[in-house]
Structures are given as structure tokens and as C-alpha cells.
Coordinates of C-alpha atoms in Angstrom, one line a residue:
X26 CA 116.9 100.8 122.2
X27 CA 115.0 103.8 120.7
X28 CA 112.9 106.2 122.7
X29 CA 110.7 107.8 120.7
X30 CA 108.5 110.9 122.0
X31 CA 105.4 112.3 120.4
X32 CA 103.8 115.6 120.5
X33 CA 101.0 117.5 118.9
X34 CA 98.0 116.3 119.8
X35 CA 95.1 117.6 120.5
X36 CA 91.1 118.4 119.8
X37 CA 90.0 120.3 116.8
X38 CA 87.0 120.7 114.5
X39 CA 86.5 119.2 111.2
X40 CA 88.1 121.2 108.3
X41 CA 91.0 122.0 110.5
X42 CA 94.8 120.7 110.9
X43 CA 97.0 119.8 113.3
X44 CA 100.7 118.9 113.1
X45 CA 102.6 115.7 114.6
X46 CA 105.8 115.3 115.7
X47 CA 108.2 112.5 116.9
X48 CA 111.8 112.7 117.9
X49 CA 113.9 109.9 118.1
X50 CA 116.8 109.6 120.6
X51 CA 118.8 106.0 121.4
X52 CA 120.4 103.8 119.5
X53 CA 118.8 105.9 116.3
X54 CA 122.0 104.2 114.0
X55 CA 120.3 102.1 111.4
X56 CA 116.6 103.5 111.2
X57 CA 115.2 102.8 107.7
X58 CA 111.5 103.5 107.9
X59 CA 109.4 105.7 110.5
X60 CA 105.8 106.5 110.5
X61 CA 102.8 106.9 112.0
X62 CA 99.6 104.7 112.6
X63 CA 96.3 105.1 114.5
X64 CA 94.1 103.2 116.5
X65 CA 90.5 103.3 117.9
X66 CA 88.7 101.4 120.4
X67 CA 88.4 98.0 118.7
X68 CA 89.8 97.8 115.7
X69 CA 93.6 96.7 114.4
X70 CA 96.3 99.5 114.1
X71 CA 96.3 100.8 110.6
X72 CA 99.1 102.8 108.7
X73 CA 98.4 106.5 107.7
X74 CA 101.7 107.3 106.4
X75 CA 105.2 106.2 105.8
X76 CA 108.6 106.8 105.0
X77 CA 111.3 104.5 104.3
X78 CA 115.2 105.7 104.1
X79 CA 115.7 108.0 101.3
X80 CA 112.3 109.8 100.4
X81 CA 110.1 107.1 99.8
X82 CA 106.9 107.8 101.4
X83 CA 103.7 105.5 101.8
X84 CA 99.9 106.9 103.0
X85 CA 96.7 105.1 103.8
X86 CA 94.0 105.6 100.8
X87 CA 92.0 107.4 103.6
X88 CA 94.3 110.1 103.9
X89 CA 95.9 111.2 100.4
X90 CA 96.1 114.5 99.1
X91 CA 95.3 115.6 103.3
X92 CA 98.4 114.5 105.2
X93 CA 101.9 114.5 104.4
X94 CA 104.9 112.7 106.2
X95 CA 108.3 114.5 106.5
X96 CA 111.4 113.7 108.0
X97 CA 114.6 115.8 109.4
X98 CA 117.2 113.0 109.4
X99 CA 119.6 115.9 111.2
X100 CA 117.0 116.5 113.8
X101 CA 115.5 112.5 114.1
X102 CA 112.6 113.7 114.2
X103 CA 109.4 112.5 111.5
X104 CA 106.1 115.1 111.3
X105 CA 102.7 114.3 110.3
X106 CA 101.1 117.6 108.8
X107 CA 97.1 116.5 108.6
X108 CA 94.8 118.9 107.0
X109 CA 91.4 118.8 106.0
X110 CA 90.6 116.6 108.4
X111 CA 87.4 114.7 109.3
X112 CA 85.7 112.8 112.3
X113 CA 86.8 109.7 111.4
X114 CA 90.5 110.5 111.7
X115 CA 90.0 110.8 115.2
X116 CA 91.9 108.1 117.1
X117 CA 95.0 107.8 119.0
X118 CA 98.2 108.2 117.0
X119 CA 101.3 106.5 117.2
X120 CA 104.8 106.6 116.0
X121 CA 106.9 103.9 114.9
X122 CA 110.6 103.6 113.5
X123 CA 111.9 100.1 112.2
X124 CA 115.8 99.7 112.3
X125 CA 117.8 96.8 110.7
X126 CA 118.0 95.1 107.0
X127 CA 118.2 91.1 107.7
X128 CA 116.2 91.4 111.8
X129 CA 113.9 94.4 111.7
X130 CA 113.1 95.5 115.0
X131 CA 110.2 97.8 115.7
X132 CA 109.9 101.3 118.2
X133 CA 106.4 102.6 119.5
X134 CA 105.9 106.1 120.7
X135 CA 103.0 106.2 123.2
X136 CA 100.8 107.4 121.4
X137 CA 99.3 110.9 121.1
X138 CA 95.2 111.4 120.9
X139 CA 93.8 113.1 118.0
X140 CA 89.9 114.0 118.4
X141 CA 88.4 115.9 115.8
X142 CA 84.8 117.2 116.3
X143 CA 81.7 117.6 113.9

């Protein structure tokens, strides 16, 4: 099992940034990919930013050139620095790390509310 816990959350206004952060504790042997995603009221969880073992990193059109993943494989933790950002990244955030090659099992954080005001 993986525990993963998120922090960094919070309310801000539009223009402004706000950093994410997710450690990783467990079984963390084996993780390949860890990211984060959002959700609001309604709609499907989307991706806003990836990256896979090594430095291979993945973002949502919606949010290139304003957020950028990072990971501290010494600390297992993965960040989420957002800038710039707008109303319509306001939703509830989550973490997610993906262990195994052939079975590939999937760990949620609990999420972590982002509300960013006009």
C-alpha cells in the first residue's frame, strides 16, 4: 500500500500561485508515474500534469506554460507549482502515483481544494 498525503491548498485570487505538495510513504518501491488531477462538481477527473520515472513529464493543454510538475525521488514527494492562475482552475486536486510494469496499480491522495477567485 501507498499513503499518499497532500498539502497546499487553499483560496487565492486570479493572477496568483499556489504550490502543491504530495509525499509518498508505504510500499513507495516500484512507483513509475505520479501526478496530479482535478475534479469539479460533475464532471470526469482530468489530468493537469504528469511525470513518469525518469523526467518525462505530461500537462493538460489548459495548463502549459503556468504549472510545472517536479519530483524529489529522495524525498517521495511530487509538487505542483501553479502560477498564473485563473477561475477555472478552481476544483479539488488530487494526487496519484501508479506502481508496477505488467499490473499497474493506482494511489489517490484525498484531495486538496483549490478555489481561485475573480
Amino acid at each position: 500500500q501507498v499513503q499518499l498525503v497532500e498539502s497546499g491548498g487553499g483560496l487565492v485570487q486570479a493572477g496568483g500561485s499556489l504550490r502543491l505538495s504530495c509525499a509518498a510513504s508505504g510500499s513507495i518501491f516500484g512507483i513509475n508515474a505520479m501526478g496530479w488531477y482535478r475534479q469539479v462538481p460533475g464532471k470526469q477527473r482530468e489530468l493537469v500534469a504528469a511525470i513518469i520515472s525518469g523526467a518525462s513529464t505530461k500537462y493538460a493543454d489548459s495548463v502549459k506554460g503556468r504549472f510545472t510538475i517536479s519530483r524529489d525521488n529522495a524525498k517521495n514527494t511530487v509538487a505542483l507549482q501553479m502560477s498564473s492562475l485563473k477561475p477555472e482552475d478552481t476544483a479539488v486536486y488530487y494526487c496519484k502515483v501508479e506502481k508496477g510494469r505488467a499490473v499497474v496499480v493506482a494511489y489517490w491522495g484525498q484531495g486538496t481544494q483549490v478555489t481561485v477567485s475573480s
